[in-house]
CSV table of C-alpha atoms in Angstrom, one decimal:
chain,number,residue,atom,x,y,z
I,819,LYS,CA,122.5,87.2,33.3
I,820,GLY,CA,120.5,86.7,29.7
I,821,GLY,CA,120.6,83.3,30.3
I,822,GLN,CA,117.4,80.4,29.6
I,823,VAL,CA,115.6,79.4,33.2
I,824,ILE,CA,113.6,75.8,33.2
I,825,ASP,CA,110.7,76.0,35.0
I,826,GLY,CA,110.6,73.1,36.8
I,827,SER,CA,107.1,74.9,39.2
I,828,SER,CA,104.7,76.0,36.8
I,829,GLY,CA,105.6,79.7,37.9
I,830,LEU,CA,103.8,78.9,41.4
I,831,PHE,CA,101.5,76.1,39.8
I,832,CYS,CA,99.8,78.3,38.1
I,833,THR,CA,101.4,78.3,33.9
I,834,PRO,CA,100.4,75.1,32.9
I,835,ALA,CA,100.4,75.9,29.5
I,836,GLY,CA,103.2,77.7,29.3
I,837,HIS,CA,105.1,81.4,29.3
I,838,GLY,CA,104.1,83.7,26.3
I,839,ARG,CA,101.0,82.6,25.1
I,840,LYS,CA,99.7,85.1,22.5
I,841,GLU,CA,96.6,83.4,21.9
I,842,ILE,CA,96.0,84.8,25.4
I,843,ALA,CA,98.0,88.6,25.2
I,844,ASP,CA,95.7,88.5,22.5
I,845,ALA,CA,91.9,87.6,24.5
I,846,VAL,CA,93.5,90.2,27.1
I,847,HIS,CA,94.2,93.3,24.9
I,848,GLN,CA,90.6,92.9,22.6
I,849,ALA,CA,88.9,92.6,26.4
I,850,LEU,CA,90.2,96.0,27.7
I,851,LEU,CA,88.8,96.9,24.1
I,852,ASN,CA,85.9,96.2,24.4
I,853,ASN,CA,84.8,96.2,27.6
I,854,ASP,CA,87.3,97.1,30.4
I,855,TYR,CA,84.9,97.3,33.8
I,856,VAL,CA,81.8,95.8,34.3
I,857,ALA,CA,80.5,96.5,37.7
I,858,PRO,CA,79.7,92.6,38.9
I,859,PHE,CA,77.1,93.8,41.1
I,860,GLY,CA,74.0,93.8,39.9
I,861,LEU,CA,76.0,93.8,36.1
I,862,GLY,CA,77.3,90.8,34.3
I,863,HIS,CA,78.5,90.3,30.5
I,864,PRO,CA,78.5,87.5,28.8
I,865,ALA,CA,82.6,86.1,28.8
I,866,SER,CA,81.9,85.5,32.6
I,867,PHE,CA,78.8,83.5,31.8
I,868,ALA,CA,80.9,81.5,28.8
I,869,LEU,CA,83.4,81.1,31.5
I,870,ALA,CA,81.4,80.0,34.0
I,871,GLN,CA,80.1,77.5,31.5
I,872,LYS,CA,83.4,76.3,30.3
I,873,VAL,CA,84.6,75.5,33.6
I,874,ALA,CA,81.6,74.0,35.0
I,875,ASN,CA,81.1,71.1,31.7
I,876,ILE,CA,84.7,69.9,33.5
I,877,LEU,CA,83.4,70.3,37.3
I,878,PRO,CA,82.3,67.0,37.8
I,879,GLU,CA,78.2,65.4,37.8
I,880,ASP,CA,76.0,68.4,39.3
I,881,PHE,CA,78.6,71.4,39.9
I,882,ASN,CA,76.7,73.9,37.3
I,883,HIS,CA,77.3,76.8,39.4
I,884,VAL,CA,80.8,79.2,39.5
I,885,PHE,CA,81.8,82.6,41.9
I,886,PHE,CA,84.1,84.8,40.5
I,887,THR,CA,87.1,85.4,42.5
I,888,ASN,CA,90.9,86.7,42.3
I,889,SER,CA,92.6,85.0,43.0
I,890,GLY,CA,92.7,81.0,45.2
I,891,SER,CA,93.1,82.9,48.9
I,892,GLU,CA,89.6,85.0,48.0
I,893,SER,CA,88.1,81.7,47.1
I,894,ILE,CA,88.4,80.3,50.3
I,895,ASP,CA,87.2,83.2,52.5
I,896,THR,CA,84.6,82.6,49.5
I,897,ALA,CA,83.7,79.2,50.0
I,898,LEU,CA,83.2,80.2,54.3
I,899,LYS,CA,80.6,82.3,53.6
I,900,ILE,CA,79.4,80.3,51.3
I,901,CYS,CA,79.4,77.1,53.6
I,902,MET,CA,77.7,79.8,56.8
I,903,ALA,CA,75.3,81.2,53.9
I,904,TYR,CA,73.8,77.8,53.1
I,905,HIS,CA,73.8,76.6,56.6
I,906,ARG,CA,71.4,79.3,58.0
I,907,ALA,CA,69.2,78.9,54.6
I,908,LYS,CA,68.5,75.5,56.4
I,909,GLY,CA,67.7,76.7,59.9
I,910,GLU,CA,71.0,74.9,60.6
I,911,GLY,CA,72.8,79.0,61.8
I,912,GLN,CA,74.9,76.9,64.4
I,913,ARG,CA,76.9,75.3,62.4
I,914,THR,CA,79.4,77.7,62.9
I,915,ARG,CA,82.4,75.3,63.5
I,916,PHE,CA,84.4,74.4,60.8
I,917,VAL,CA,87.7,72.0,60.1
I,918,SER,CA,91.2,71.9,58.3
I,919,ARG,CA,94.4,69.7,58.7
I,920,GLU,CA,97.6,70.0,60.2
I,921,ARG,CA,100.2,71.3,57.3
I,922,ALA,CA,97.1,72.2,55.4
I,923,TYR,CA,97.8,75.9,53.4
I,924,HIS,CA,94.6,77.3,52.3
I,925,GLY,CA,96.4,81.0,51.3
I,926,VAL,CA,97.0,84.3,52.7
I,927,ASN,CA,93.7,86.1,54.3
I,928,ILE,CA,92.5,86.2,57.4
I,929,GLY,CA,90.0,82.6,56.7
I,930,GLY,CA,92.0,80.8,55.1
I,931,VAL,CA,95.3,81.0,57.8
I,932,SER,CA,92.5,80.5,60.0
I,933,LEU,CA,92.4,77.4,58.1
I,934,SER,CA,96.0,77.1,57.9
I,935,GLY,CA,97.8,74.2,59.8
I,936,MET,CA,101.6,75.9,58.8
I,937,VAL,CA,103.2,76.7,61.8
I,938,ARG,CA,104.3,80.0,61.0
I,939,ASN,CA,100.2,80.9,60.6
I,940,ARG,CA,99.3,79.6,63.4
I,941,GLU,CA,101.5,81.2,65.2
I,942,THR,CA,101.8,84.8,63.5
I,943,PHE,CA,97.1,84.8,62.8
I,944,SER,CA,95.8,81.5,65.1
I,945,GLY,CA,92.8,83.2,67.1
I,946,VAL,CA,90.5,85.2,64.4
I,947,MET,CA,88.4,82.2,63.3
I,948,PRO,CA,88.6,79.9,67.4
I,949,ASN,CA,85.8,77.5,66.0
I,950,VAL,CA,88.5,75.7,63.2
I,951,VAL,CA,90.0,72.6,64.5
I,952,THR,CA,92.1,70.7,63.2
I,953,MET,CA,92.9,66.6,61.9
I,954,ARG,CA,96.2,64.9,61.7
I,955,HIS,CA,98.1,65.4,58.0
I,956,THR,CA,98.8,62.1,56.6
I,957,TRP,CA,102.3,61.6,55.7
I,958,THR,CA,103.6,58.9,57.8
I,959,GLU,CA,107.1,57.4,57.7
I,960,GLU,CA,106.0,54.5,55.6
I,961,CYS,CA,104.9,55.4,53.6
I,962,ARG,CA,108.2,57.1,52.0
I,963,PHE,CA,109.3,57.1,48.6
I,964,THR,CA,105.3,56.1,47.8
I,965,ARG,CA,104.4,56.9,44.3
I,966,GLY,CA,100.8,57.9,44.2
I,967,GLN,CA,98.4,57.1,47.0
I,968,PRO,CA,100.1,55.2,49.5
I,969,GLU,CA,98.2,51.8,50.9
I,970,HIS,CA,97.5,52.4,54.4
I,971,GLY,CA,95.9,55.4,56.2
I,972,ALA,CA,92.9,55.7,55.6
I,973,GLU,CA,92.0,55.4,59.8
I,974,MET,CA,93.5,59.1,59.8
I,975,ALA,CA,90.2,60.4,58.5
I,976,ASP,CA,88.8,59.0,61.3
I,977,ASP,CA,89.7,62.1,63.0
I,978,LEU,CA,86.9,63.7,61.7
I,979,GLN,CA,84.3,60.9,63.3
I,980,ARG,CA,86.1,62.0,66.3
I,981,MET,CA,85.5,65.8,66.1
I,982,VAL,CA,82.0,64.9,65.6
I,983,GLU,CA,81.4,62.6,68.7
I,984,THR,CA,83.3,65.4,70.4
I,985,TYR,CA,81.6,68.7,69.8
I,986,GLY,CA,78.5,66.7,67.8
I,987,GLY,CA,78.3,66.5,64.2
I,988,SER,CA,75.4,69.7,64.2
I,989,THR,CA,78.3,71.6,64.9
I,990,ILE,CA,79.9,71.5,62.3
I,991,ALA,CA,79.7,73.4,59.1
I,992,ALA,CA,81.8,72.5,56.4
I,993,CYS,CA,85.8,70.2,57.1
I,994,PHE,CA,88.4,71.9,53.9
I,995,VAL,CA,91.4,69.6,52.5
I,996,GLU,CA,93.2,69.6,49.9
I,997,PRO,CA,93.1,66.0,47.3
I,998,VAL,CA,97.0,66.9,47.6
I,999,ALA,CA,98.8,69.0,50.2
I,1000,GLY,CA,100.4,70.8,47.6
I,1001,SER,CA,102.5,73.6,49.4
I,1002,THR,CA,103.5,71.7,52.4
I,1003,GLY,CA,105.3,69.2,49.6
I,1004,VAL,CA,102.8,67.4,47.3
I,1005,LEU,CA,101.1,65.4,50.7
I,1006,LEU,CA,98.4,62.9,49.3
I,1007,PRO,CA,95.3,61.0,50.6
I,1008,PRO,CA,95.9,57.4,51.1
I,1009,LYS,CA,93.7,55.1,49.0
I,1010,GLY,CA,90.1,55.4,51.5
I,1011,TYR,CA,91.0,58.8,52.8
I,1012,LEU,CA,88.9,60.5,50.4
I,1013,GLU,CA,86.4,58.5,50.8
I,1014,ARG,CA,85.5,58.1,54.7
I,1015,LEU,CA,85.8,62.1,55.1
I,1016,ARG,CA,83.3,62.0,52.3
I,1017,GLU,CA,81.1,59.5,54.6
I,1018,ILE,CA,81.5,60.8,57.1
I,1019,CYS,CA,80.0,64.0,56.2
I,1020,THR,CA,77.2,62.9,54.7
I,1021,ALA,CA,76.5,61.0,57.3
I,1022,ASN,CA,76.0,64.7,59.7
I,1023,GLY,CA,75.7,67.0,57.0
I,1024,ILE,CA,78.7,68.4,56.9
I,1025,LEU,CA,79.6,70.3,53.6
I,1026,LEU,CA,83.0,68.9,52.2
I,1027,VAL,CA,85.4,71.1,50.1
I,1028,PHE,CA,88.0,70.9,48.0
I,1029,ASP,CA,90.8,72.7,47.9
I,1030,GLU,CA,91.6,72.7,44.4
I,1031,VAL,CA,94.0,75.7,43.5
I,1032,ILE,CA,97.2,73.7,42.5
I,1033,THR,CA,95.1,70.5,41.3
I,1034,GLY,CA,92.8,72.1,39.2
I,1035,PHE,CA,92.6,72.4,35.7
I,1036,GLY,CA,94.5,69.3,34.8
I,1037,ARG,CA,97.5,68.4,37.4
I,1038,LEU,CA,97.0,65.1,37.8
I,1039,GLY,CA,95.8,64.0,34.8
I,1040,SER,CA,91.8,64.8,35.4
I,1041,PRO,CA,90.0,68.7,35.3
I,1042,PHE,CA,90.0,67.9,39.0
I,1043,ALA,CA,91.8,66.2,41.9
I,1044,ALA,CA,87.5,65.3,42.7
I,1045,GLN,CA,87.4,62.8,39.2
I,1046,ALA,CA,91.4,61.9,39.0
I,1047,PHE,CA,90.5,60.4,43.3
I,1048,GLY,CA,86.8,59.7,42.2
I,1049,VAL,CA,85.4,61.9,44.9
I,1050,THR,CA,82.6,64.6,44.4
I,1051,PRO,CA,83.0,67.3,46.9
I,1052,ASP,CA,80.1,69.9,47.7
I,1053,ILE,CA,82.5,72.3,47.6
I,1054,ILE,CA,86.1,73.5,44.8
I,1055,THR,CA,88.1,76.0,45.4
I,1056,MET,CA,89.9,77.0,42.3
I,1057,ALA,CA,92.8,80.1,40.5
I,1058,LYS,CA,95.7,79.2,39.4
I,1059,ALA,CA,95.7,77.8,36.0
I,1060,LEU,CA,92.3,79.3,35.4
I,1061,THR,CA,93.6,81.3,33.7
I,1062,ASN,CA,97.7,80.1,32.9
I,1063,GLY,CA,98.4,82.6,35.6
I,1064,CYS,CA,98.4,85.3,32.8
I,1065,GLN,CA,95.2,87.5,35.2
I,1066,PRO,CA,94.4,87.3,38.9
I,1067,MET,CA,91.4,84.6,39.0
I,1068,GLY,CA,90.0,82.9,41.3
I,1069,ALA,CA,86.7,80.9,41.5
I,1070,VAL,CA,84.2,78.9,43.6
I,1071,ALA,CA,82.0,75.9,42.5
I,1072,VAL,CA,78.8,74.3,43.8
I,1073,THR,CA,76.9,71.7,43.6
I,1074,ASP,CA,72.9,72.4,42.6
I,1075,ASP,CA,71.4,71.3,46.5
I,1076,ILE,CA,74.1,74.5,47.8
I,1077,TYR,CA,73.1,77.0,44.4
I,1078,ASP,CA,69.5,76.0,45.3
I,1079,THR,CA,69.3,76.4,49.3
I,1080,VAL,CA,70.9,79.9,49.1
I,1081,ILE,CA,69.0,81.6,46.8
I,1082,ASN,CA,65.6,80.1,47.3
I,1083,GLY,CA,66.2,81.2,51.4
I,1084,ALA,CA,66.9,84.8,49.9
I,1085,PRO,CA,63.8,85.3,47.6
I,1086,THR,CA,63.1,89.0,47.4
I,1087,GLY,CA,67.0,89.9,49.0
I,1088,ILE,CA,70.3,89.9,48.2
I,1089,GLU,CA,71.2,85.9,47.6
I,1090,LEU,CA,74.6,86.2,48.7
I,1091,PHE,CA,76.0,89.5,50.7
I,1092,HIS,CA,80.1,88.9,49.4
I,1093,GLY,CA,82.0,89.8,46.5
I,1094,TYR,CA,84.8,92.1,45.1
I,1095,THR,CA,84.7,95.1,42.9
I,1096,TYR,CA,86.8,93.1,40.5
I,1097,SER,CA,84.7,89.3,40.8
I,1098,GLY,CA,84.6,88.5,36.9
I,1099,HIS,CA,86.3,91.2,35.3
I,1100,PRO,CA,86.8,91.2,31.5
I,1101,ALA,CA,90.0,90.9,31.2
I,1102,ALA,CA,90.4,88.0,33.5
I,1103,CYS,CA,87.4,85.6,32.1
I,1104,ALA,CA,89.0,86.5,28.3
I,1105,ALA,CA,92.6,85.0,29.2
I,1106,GLY,CA,90.6,82.1,31.1
I,1107,LEU,CA,87.9,81.7,28.4
I,1108,ALA,CA,91.3,81.6,26.3
I,1109,THR,CA,93.3,79.1,28.7
I,1110,GLN,CA,90.8,77.4,28.6
I,1111,GLN,CA,90.5,76.7,24.5
I,1112,ILE,CA,94.1,75.7,24.7
I,1113,TYR,CA,93.2,72.7,27.3
I,1114,GLU,CA,91.6,71.5,25.1
I,1115,ASP,CA,92.9,72.3,21.8
I,1116,GLU,CA,96.1,70.9,22.4
I,1117,ASN,CA,94.8,67.6,24.9
I,1118,LEU,CA,96.8,68.9,28.0
I,1119,PHE,CA,94.6,67.1,31.1
I,1120,GLU,CA,95.3,64.0,28.9
I,1121,ARG,CA,99.0,64.4,27.8
I,1122,VAL,CA,99.7,65.3,31.6
I,1123,ALA,CA,98.3,61.5,32.5
I,1124,GLU,CA,100.5,60.2,29.1
I,1125,MET,CA,103.7,62.5,30.8
I,1126,SER,CA,103.2,61.4,34.4
I,1127,ASP,CA,104.8,58.4,34.4
I,1128,TYR,CA,108.1,59.5,32.6
I,1129,PHE,CA,108.5,62.3,34.3
I,1130,LEU,CA,107.6,60.1,37.6
I,1131,ASP,CA,110.4,57.3,36.8
I,1132,GLY,CA,112.7,60.7,35.9
I,1133,MET,CA,111.3,62.0,40.0
I,1134,TRP,CA,112.1,58.9,41.9
I,1135,SER,CA,115.8,58.2,39.9
I,1136,LEU,CA,117.3,60.7,42.3
I,1137,LYS,CA,116.3,58.3,45.2
I,1138,ASP,CA,120.2,57.4,45.2
I,1139,ILE,CA,121.1,60.6,46.5
I,1140,ASP,CA,122.4,60.5,50.1
I,1141,ILE,CA,120.5,63.5,50.5
I,1142,VAL,CA,117.2,62.7,49.4
I,1143,THR,CA,115.3,61.4,52.6
I,1144,ASP,CA,111.4,60.9,50.4
I,1145,ILE,CA,110.0,61.5,46.7
I,1146,ARG,CA,106.3,62.0,46.3
I,1147,GLY,CA,104.1,62.4,43.7
I,1148,MET,CA,101.6,61.8,41.2
I,1149,GLY,CA,100.4,63.4,37.5
I,1150,LEU,CA,102.8,66.2,36.9
I,1151,LEU,CA,103.4,67.1,40.6
I,1152,ALA,CA,106.3,65.4,42.7
I,1153,GLY,CA,107.8,66.0,46.1
I,1154,ILE,CA,111.0,65.6,47.3
I,1155,ASP,CA,112.1,65.9,50.5
I,1156,LEU,CA,115.7,66.5,51.7
I,1157,ALA,CA,117.6,65.8,54.8
I,1158,ALA,CA,117.8,68.5,56.9
I,1159,ASP,CA,121.2,70.9,57.4
I,1160,GLY,CA,120.9,72.9,60.4
I,1161,PRO,CA,118.0,75.3,60.1
I,1162,ALA,CA,115.0,73.5,59.5
I,1163,GLY,CA,114.8,75.2,55.1
I,1164,ALA,CA,118.3,76.5,55.3
I,1165,ARG,CA,119.3,73.7,52.8
I,1166,GLY,CA,116.0,74.8,51.7
I,1167,GLY,CA,116.9,77.4,50.8
I,1168,ARG,CA,120.0,77.0,49.5
I,1169,VAL,CA,119.2,74.7,47.1
I,1170,GLN,CA,117.1,76.6,45.8
I,1171,GLN,CA,119.4,79.5,45.2
I,1172,LYS,CA,121.8,77.2,43.7
I,1173,LEU,CA,119.2,75.6,41.4
I,1174,PHE,CA,118.3,79.3,40.4
I,1175,TRP,CA,121.7,79.1,39.1
I,1176,ASN,CA,122.1,76.4,37.4
I,1177,GLY,CA,118.9,77.3,35.3
I,1178,MET,CA,116.1,75.8,37.3
I,1179,HIS,CA,113.1,77.1,38.9
I,1180,VAL,CA,111.5,75.2,41.9
I,1181,LYS,CA,109.3,76.5,44.1
I,1182,PHE,CA,110.7,74.7,47.7
I,1183,THR,CA,108.8,74.6,51.4
I,1184,GLY,CA,110.9,74.2,54.2
I,1185,ASP,CA,113.8,71.4,53.1
I,1186,CYS,CA,111.2,69.8,50.1
I,1187,GLY,CA,111.6,71.2,46.8
I,1188,ILE,CA,108.2,70.9,44.6
I,1189,VAL,CA,108.3,69.9,41.4
I,1190,ALA,CA,105.7,70.5,38.8
I,1191,PRO,CA,106.2,70.4,35.0
I,1192,GLN,CA,103.6,72.5,32.6
I,1193,PHE,CA,101.9,70.2,30.7
I,1194,ILE,CA,103.4,70.7,27.8
I,1195,ALA,CA,106.6,69.7,29.0
I,1196,ASP,CA,107.7,66.9,26.5
I,1197,LYS,CA,110.9,64.8,27.5
I,1198,SER,CA,113.6,66.6,27.0
I,1199,HIS,CA,112.0,68.8,29.0
I,1200,ILE,CA,112.2,66.2,32.1
I,1201,ASP,CA,115.3,65.0,31.5
I,1202,GLU,CA,116.2,68.5,32.2
I,1203,MET,CA,114.6,69.2,35.2
I,1204,VAL,CA,116.1,65.2,36.1
I,1205,GLU,CA,119.9,66.8,35.3
I,1206,LYS,CA,119.9,69.9,37.1
I,1207,LEU,CA,118.4,68.9,40.8
I,1208,ARG,CA,120.7,65.7,40.5
I,1209,LYS,CA,123.5,68.2,39.5
I,1210,THR,CA,122.3,70.7,42.7
I,1211,PHE,CA,121.4,67.8,45.3
I,1212,THR,CA,125.3,66.7,44.3
I,1213,GLU,CA,127.0,69.9,44.0
I,1214,ASP,CA,125.6,70.5,47.6
I,1215,MET,CA,126.1,66.9,49.2
I,1216,ALA,CA,129.1,67.5,48.4
I,1217,ALA,CA,129.9,71.4,49.8
């Protein structure tokens, strides 16, 4: 009570510019005074166009169109509908099958849950979208304590090729992947894996969708993971760091080809039967514009690249602790697996609570702690995080 807690996971990976940014609060306040709401159907306002352009400026080439949502979960469901609209506009409405991966997390709306490869979601909510098939996740025992992308495992992308051969490529609408599977514990793609997915998708007319809700806006040291890995998808979903967590907002970016195909498919009607009451809300757009300006003015994406080695050195220094069974990481993002102690997740839940009382917040999934410092963190902050992690892990091991 009354003590300070260092934020080791940027809230829920959404506050990379730090907490209490007055620039963002002032921008939201002014937006609400000037223009508190504009209906998104048939109307628009300048801030939404300005933010869309800001985002497009840092996206891969040919991504010039952005659709605003209110969360990462809504972004995934929006992407699903865009995929279906695109194929129908091309006269390929039979493409209704979607591919995702084991251990995938794509939000909590029904489309994202259907794509999810996490066991609890499957047990509780499976069957609503029956045409979803899953590939293997990319973690293997040989990858333990690999820093950056594993050298081996690209062949697992051929799971998608087997699905093409099993179901027919002409039935598959899209393949959804997190470039880095963040929520399950920071599973990095093996070298060549994303490239192989891109190759298979292109050869079979399948859309490749990158869920960049966690990795978008600098987490790996580039604006998006697509640039960090040098692989360009057809659709990118985003949220979280878009507004530094200060307003609920997500977005879906599409290539010019997708935009043109959907728009030209309905020359006299509604192009996309989709939208939300609060899409592109003026307050959210103001927060987004202020956030993007902070990233730009303070060179925060470049700062991630500069701080990455120091951060990862700190994470890997914990390797000697007996209960640490694996560490994975890239940029300012790392997953630390702890040995199970009783039911799955028991130790993780216990350590998360102990960490908090020791003055540090870290998001845990099961027995994996996901460390994602804010981009403004300096070396002293990283040192403090490492010290608190070591202290808490050691205390739990001795208990």
